[in-house]
Amino acid sequence: MGCKIEEVNEFAENIRRDALALLYHAGSGHPGGSLSCADVVAYLWSEELNYCGDSWQKKDRNRLVLSKGHSVATIYAAAGRSGLIDPAEARSVRKINSALQGHPHIKDTPWVETSTGSLGQGFSAAIGMALGVRHQEINSHVYVILGDGELQEGEVWEGAMSAAHFKLDNLCLIIDYNKLQSDDLNENIMGLEPLADKWRSFNWYVQEIDGHEVSEIESAVNKAKSVSDQPSVIIAHTIKGKGVSFMEGVPAWHGSVEITTEQLTQALQDLGIESGNMEAYINGDFWK
Amino acid sequence: MAISGNKELTSSNSPALIGAAGDSMREAFGMAITQLAEQYPKLVVLDADVAGGTGVHHFRDAYPQRFFQFGIAEQNMIAAAGGMASTGLIPVVTTFAVFCLRAYEQARLSVAYCNRNVKIVASHLGLDVGPDGGSAQTLEDIAAFRAIPGMTVISPADPFEMKLATKAMLEYDGPVYMRTGRSPIRRVLDADYQFEIGKGRTLRDGSDVSIVACGVEVARALDAADILSKEGILARVINISTIKPLDVDLLVKSASETGAIVTAEDHNVHGGLGSAVSEVLSQYAPCPMEFVGVKDVFGESGEPEELAEKYGLTAPFIVDAVKRAIARKGGC
Ligand SMILES: Cc1ncc(C[n+]2csc(CCOP(=O)(O)OP(=O)(O)O)c2C)c(N)n1
Ligand SMILES: [Mg+2]
C-alpha cells in the first residue's frame, strides 16, 4: 500500500482544524498535544487502520491505542472524517450525555480500542493486545502513541522490558516527542535523555524521525513492520501546538484550556482556512 | 531526518485556566501551604507534573528549593515521600486523587505501614472533576484510604476549612490523606469555625433528621435543610470533615436525638462516608439511614452541577432521602 503523501498531509490538516473546533465547542480540553500527534495519527489512520463502517471490528484489524489519552480530540477528528461519529456530535465533546468523553472510553466509542487517560496504562494494554493477537496467530499490528512526559511513568519501563522479552515484533510504539508536558519542558520536570539509548538498551528497534514529515513516518512504520523478534519504537520529534502560531511551544496550551472564538478564528487561519469558510467550524457544522 | 525544533519556550505553565482561581479548595490549599512554609521549616512539597492543577504552583514559585518535581511518576513519588519523612522532613505529596489510587500500595506500605509523617493531598475528586470524564473522576478514594490502618482521612467543606485543615494536618504527626477539590465552591463556614482532626461540627441545628455530609456535599446539605424547613422539617446538618477517625460521639448523639440519618458525599455509596457512619451507628445507635452518593457507577464528562443533578447529588435528592428516612422512623 503506497502512501499518498499529499492526501495524508491534507488529512492531517483537517484533523488539526477539526480537533481545535471540537475543543472550542467543548469549552475545555488539551489542544497542544492534540496538534503535535496529528501527522502520526493521520498516517496511521489512513494507511494502517482504514477504519470505516464496521471494519474496526475485524479480528485481524490493525489497532491504534492513544495512551496519551488527553489528546483524544485528534482521534475524534480522524474518526469523524471517517464516518464513525454522527456529525451532529461535533459540539458534544466533554459534555454530559455525550459519546465523546474527555478521554478515550470504549463504552460508546469502542474503536478507541481501550480506555485511557491515566498515563502509561494504554501502553500496557497495547502490549496485551499484541500478545493476544500473536497468541491466537492473528496477523495484525498494534500501534500505540505515548507522550514524552508519559515516559516518566514506571509502568512504561515495565512495559518496555516485557515487550522486548516477549519479542513483540507486531508492536510499534510512537513517542510524540514534543519536549513539553503539563507544566514545563521535560528537561525541567524530569529529564528523558539519552532517550534513544534507553530504548536500545531495553532491546527495542529504535528509529528517530521528524514527526511532522509524512514521508519519514511512512518509511519508519514500514521499517518497523519488517523488523522481526523485536518491538519497534519510533521517536517522533514534534512541536507541541504544531500549526498554530500562538500555541506552538507554549506550555499553557497543554490544557485544560478554553479556546475563545477569536483564538479559534486565528488558529484556523494559521491552518489555512479562508475567512469565508470559518462559519462551519464556529457553528459546529464542519462534519456535515 | 530533519528534526523540528521548538521555538523559544516560556518556562512554566500558568495555573489551569478553567474556573476562577482562588475560590476552589485546591487553590485554597495551595495558598495555605505556601503561607505555612515559614512556620514549618521541615515542610517540603512533592509534585508529579500537575502543580498547576493541585494549587501547589503557589508553593513552587515561592519556595523553589523546597519543591520537588518527581515527574509523571506517582508511585515513586509517594514511596520517596516515605523515605524523606524518615529523615525528619514533612513531605506533602500532591497529585490528582485518581493517581493517589495508582500509588495506593506505596501509600500503604511506604507511608502508613512505616507510620511516616507524610501528607498526601489529593485534588480532582468525584463528579466535581467535570469534563475530563470518568477516568479522572475518583469515586473510590475515601473507601480506599480509610481502609489503610493508621491513615487519617480529611475532606474539608470549603476554602476556609481547607486553610484550617492544612495547618492541622501539619501539626499532626502521622500519615494523612486529605482531599481538596477542583471546582470553584462557595464558602459555607463562619469566621469563628474551628477545625480539629477527628471532630465533626454541627452547622445547623434540627430535631427531625441529621444530614451528615463531607466535601462539596456540605453546601448541598445546607441547601436541602433550607428547602426542608419550608416544609416544616427541621434538619440538623453535620460537617464530617474528618472521615477517619470519625467523631463517634457526635454521630451517636445526633442519631439518638434526631432518630434518622442521611449521609451525602460526592463518592461511591459503597465504602465512603455513608459506610463509615453506618459502621458506627449500626453498633451504637441504629436508626433509619439513607445514603446520598453515586450509586456504584462511573462518572462521565459534563459540568459538575449537571453531573450532580444526573447522578443524584443535589439538594432535592437529599430532601427526598430525608423524607424516606423520616418515613421509616417508626418502623425501626
Ligand atoms: C498517571 C497520570 N498522571 C498524571 C496525569 C495528568 N496529566 C495529563 S496530561 C499530562 C502531561 C502529559 O505530557 P506528555 O505525555 O508529554 O503529553 P503531551 O505533551 O503529548 O500532551 C499530565 C501530567 C495523567 N493523565 N496520568
Ligand atoms: Mg509532551
Coordinates of C-alpha atoms in Angstrom, one line a residue, chain B residues 104-252:
Chain B
Y104 CA -2.1 3.1 46.7
E105 CA 0.2 0.3 47.7
Q106 CA 3.1 2.7 48.1
A107 CA 0.8 4.7 50.4
R108 CA 0.0 1.6 52.3
L109 CA 3.5 0.2 52.8
S110 CA 6.0 3.0 52.5
V111 CA 3.8 5.6 54.2
A112 CA 1.3 4.0 56.6
Y113 CA 2.9 0.7 57.4
C114 CA 6.1 2.6 58.2
N115 CA 4.0 5.2 60.1
R116 CA 5.7 8.0 58.2
N117 CA 4.8 11.6 58.7
V118 CA 3.6 12.0 55.1
K119 CA 0.7 14.1 54.0
I120 CA -0.9 13.0 50.8
V121 CA -3.1 15.8 49.4
A122 CA -5.4 14.9 46.5
S123 CA -7.3 17.2 44.1
H124 CA -9.8 16.2 41.4
L125 CA -12.4 14.3 43.4
G126 CA -15.7 12.8 42.4
L127 CA -18.0 14.2 39.8
D128 CA -16.7 17.6 40.7
V129 CA -13.9 16.9 38.2
G130 CA -16.3 17.6 35.4
P131 CA -15.4 17.5 31.7
D132 CA -12.3 15.3 31.9
G133 CA -14.7 12.5 32.5
G134 CA -15.0 9.2 34.3
S135 CA -11.3 8.2 34.0
A136 CA -10.4 11.0 36.3
Q137 CA -13.5 11.3 38.5
T138 CA -12.4 9.5 41.6
L139 CA -15.3 8.0 43.4
E140 CA -13.4 5.4 45.4
D141 CA -10.7 7.2 47.3
I142 CA -12.4 7.5 50.7
A143 CA -13.1 3.8 50.7
A144 CA -9.6 3.0 49.7
F145 CA -7.7 5.3 52.0
R146 CA -9.8 4.8 55.1
A147 CA -9.1 1.1 54.8
I148 CA -5.4 1.7 55.4
P149 CA -4.6 1.2 59.1
G150 CA -3.3 4.4 60.7
M151 CA -4.3 6.7 57.8
T152 CA -6.2 9.8 58.8
V153 CA -8.7 10.9 56.1
I154 CA -9.8 14.5 55.9
S155 CA -12.2 16.1 53.4
P156 CA -12.9 19.8 54.1
A157 CA -16.1 21.5 53.1
D158 CA -15.0 24.9 51.8
P159 CA -11.9 27.0 51.2
F160 CA -11.9 28.4 54.7
E161 CA -11.9 25.0 56.4
M162 CA -9.3 23.9 53.9
K163 CA -6.9 26.5 55.2
L164 CA -7.5 25.4 58.8
A165 CA -7.2 21.7 58.0
T166 CA -3.9 22.3 56.1
K167 CA -2.4 23.7 59.3
A168 CA -3.9 21.0 61.5
M169 CA -2.5 18.3 59.1
L170 CA 1.0 19.8 59.5
E171 CA 0.7 20.0 63.3
Y172 CA -0.4 16.3 63.5
D173 CA 2.4 13.7 63.4
G174 CA 1.4 10.8 61.2
P175 CA 0.1 9.8 57.8
V176 CA -2.8 11.8 56.4
Y177 CA -4.8 11.6 53.2
M178 CA -6.5 15.0 52.6
R179 CA -8.9 15.8 49.7
T180 CA -9.2 19.2 48.1
G181 CA -11.5 19.8 45.1
R182 CA -11.4 21.1 41.6
S183 CA -14.3 23.5 41.0
P184 CA -14.9 26.9 42.4
I185 CA -17.0 26.4 45.6
R186 CA -18.9 28.7 47.8
R187 CA -18.0 29.5 51.4
V188 CA -20.3 27.8 53.9
L189 CA -18.5 28.2 57.2
D190 CA -18.4 31.2 59.6
A191 CA -15.2 33.0 60.5
D192 CA -15.3 31.6 64.0
Y193 CA -15.4 28.0 62.8
Q194 CA -12.9 25.7 64.4
F195 CA -11.3 22.7 62.8
E196 CA -9.9 19.8 64.8
I197 CA -8.9 16.5 63.3
G198 CA -11.4 13.9 64.4
K199 CA -14.2 16.4 65.2
G200 CA -17.4 16.9 63.3
R201 CA -19.3 20.1 63.5
T202 CA -23.0 20.8 63.7
L203 CA -23.6 23.6 61.2
R204 CA -27.3 23.9 61.7
D205 CA -29.5 22.5 64.4
G206 CA -32.6 20.4 63.9
S207 CA -34.5 17.7 65.6
D208 CA -36.2 15.6 62.8
V209 CA -33.2 14.2 61.0
S210 CA -29.4 14.6 60.8
I211 CA -27.8 15.2 57.4
V212 CA -24.2 14.1 57.6
A213 CA -22.0 15.4 54.8
C214 CA -18.5 15.9 53.6
G215 CA -16.7 18.0 50.9
V216 CA -18.8 19.6 48.2
E217 CA -22.0 18.0 49.6
V218 CA -22.0 20.1 52.8
A219 CA -23.2 23.1 50.8
R220 CA -25.9 21.0 49.2
A221 CA -26.9 19.6 52.6
L222 CA -27.4 23.2 53.9
D223 CA -29.5 24.0 50.8
A224 CA -31.5 20.9 51.5
A225 CA -32.1 21.9 55.1
D226 CA -33.4 25.3 53.8
I227 CA -35.9 23.5 51.5
L228 CA -37.0 21.2 54.2
S229 CA -37.5 24.0 56.8
K230 CA -40.1 25.5 54.4
E231 CA -42.0 22.2 54.6
G232 CA -41.7 22.2 58.4
I233 CA -39.0 19.6 58.6
L234 CA -36.1 20.5 60.9
A235 CA -32.9 19.0 59.6
R236 CA -29.6 19.1 61.6
V237 CA -26.6 19.5 59.3
I238 CA -23.3 18.0 60.3
N239 CA -20.0 18.5 58.6
I240 CA -17.8 15.4 59.0
S241 CA -14.6 16.7 57.6
T242 CA -12.5 14.0 59.3
I243 CA -13.8 10.7 57.9
K244 CA -11.2 8.8 59.8
P245 CA -11.1 8.9 62.8
L246 CA -14.8 9.5 62.9
D247 CA -16.4 11.7 65.5
V248 CA -18.3 8.7 67.1
D249 CA -19.7 10.7 70.0
L250 CA -21.3 13.4 67.8
L251 CA -22.8 10.8 65.4
V252 CA -24.2 8.7 68.2

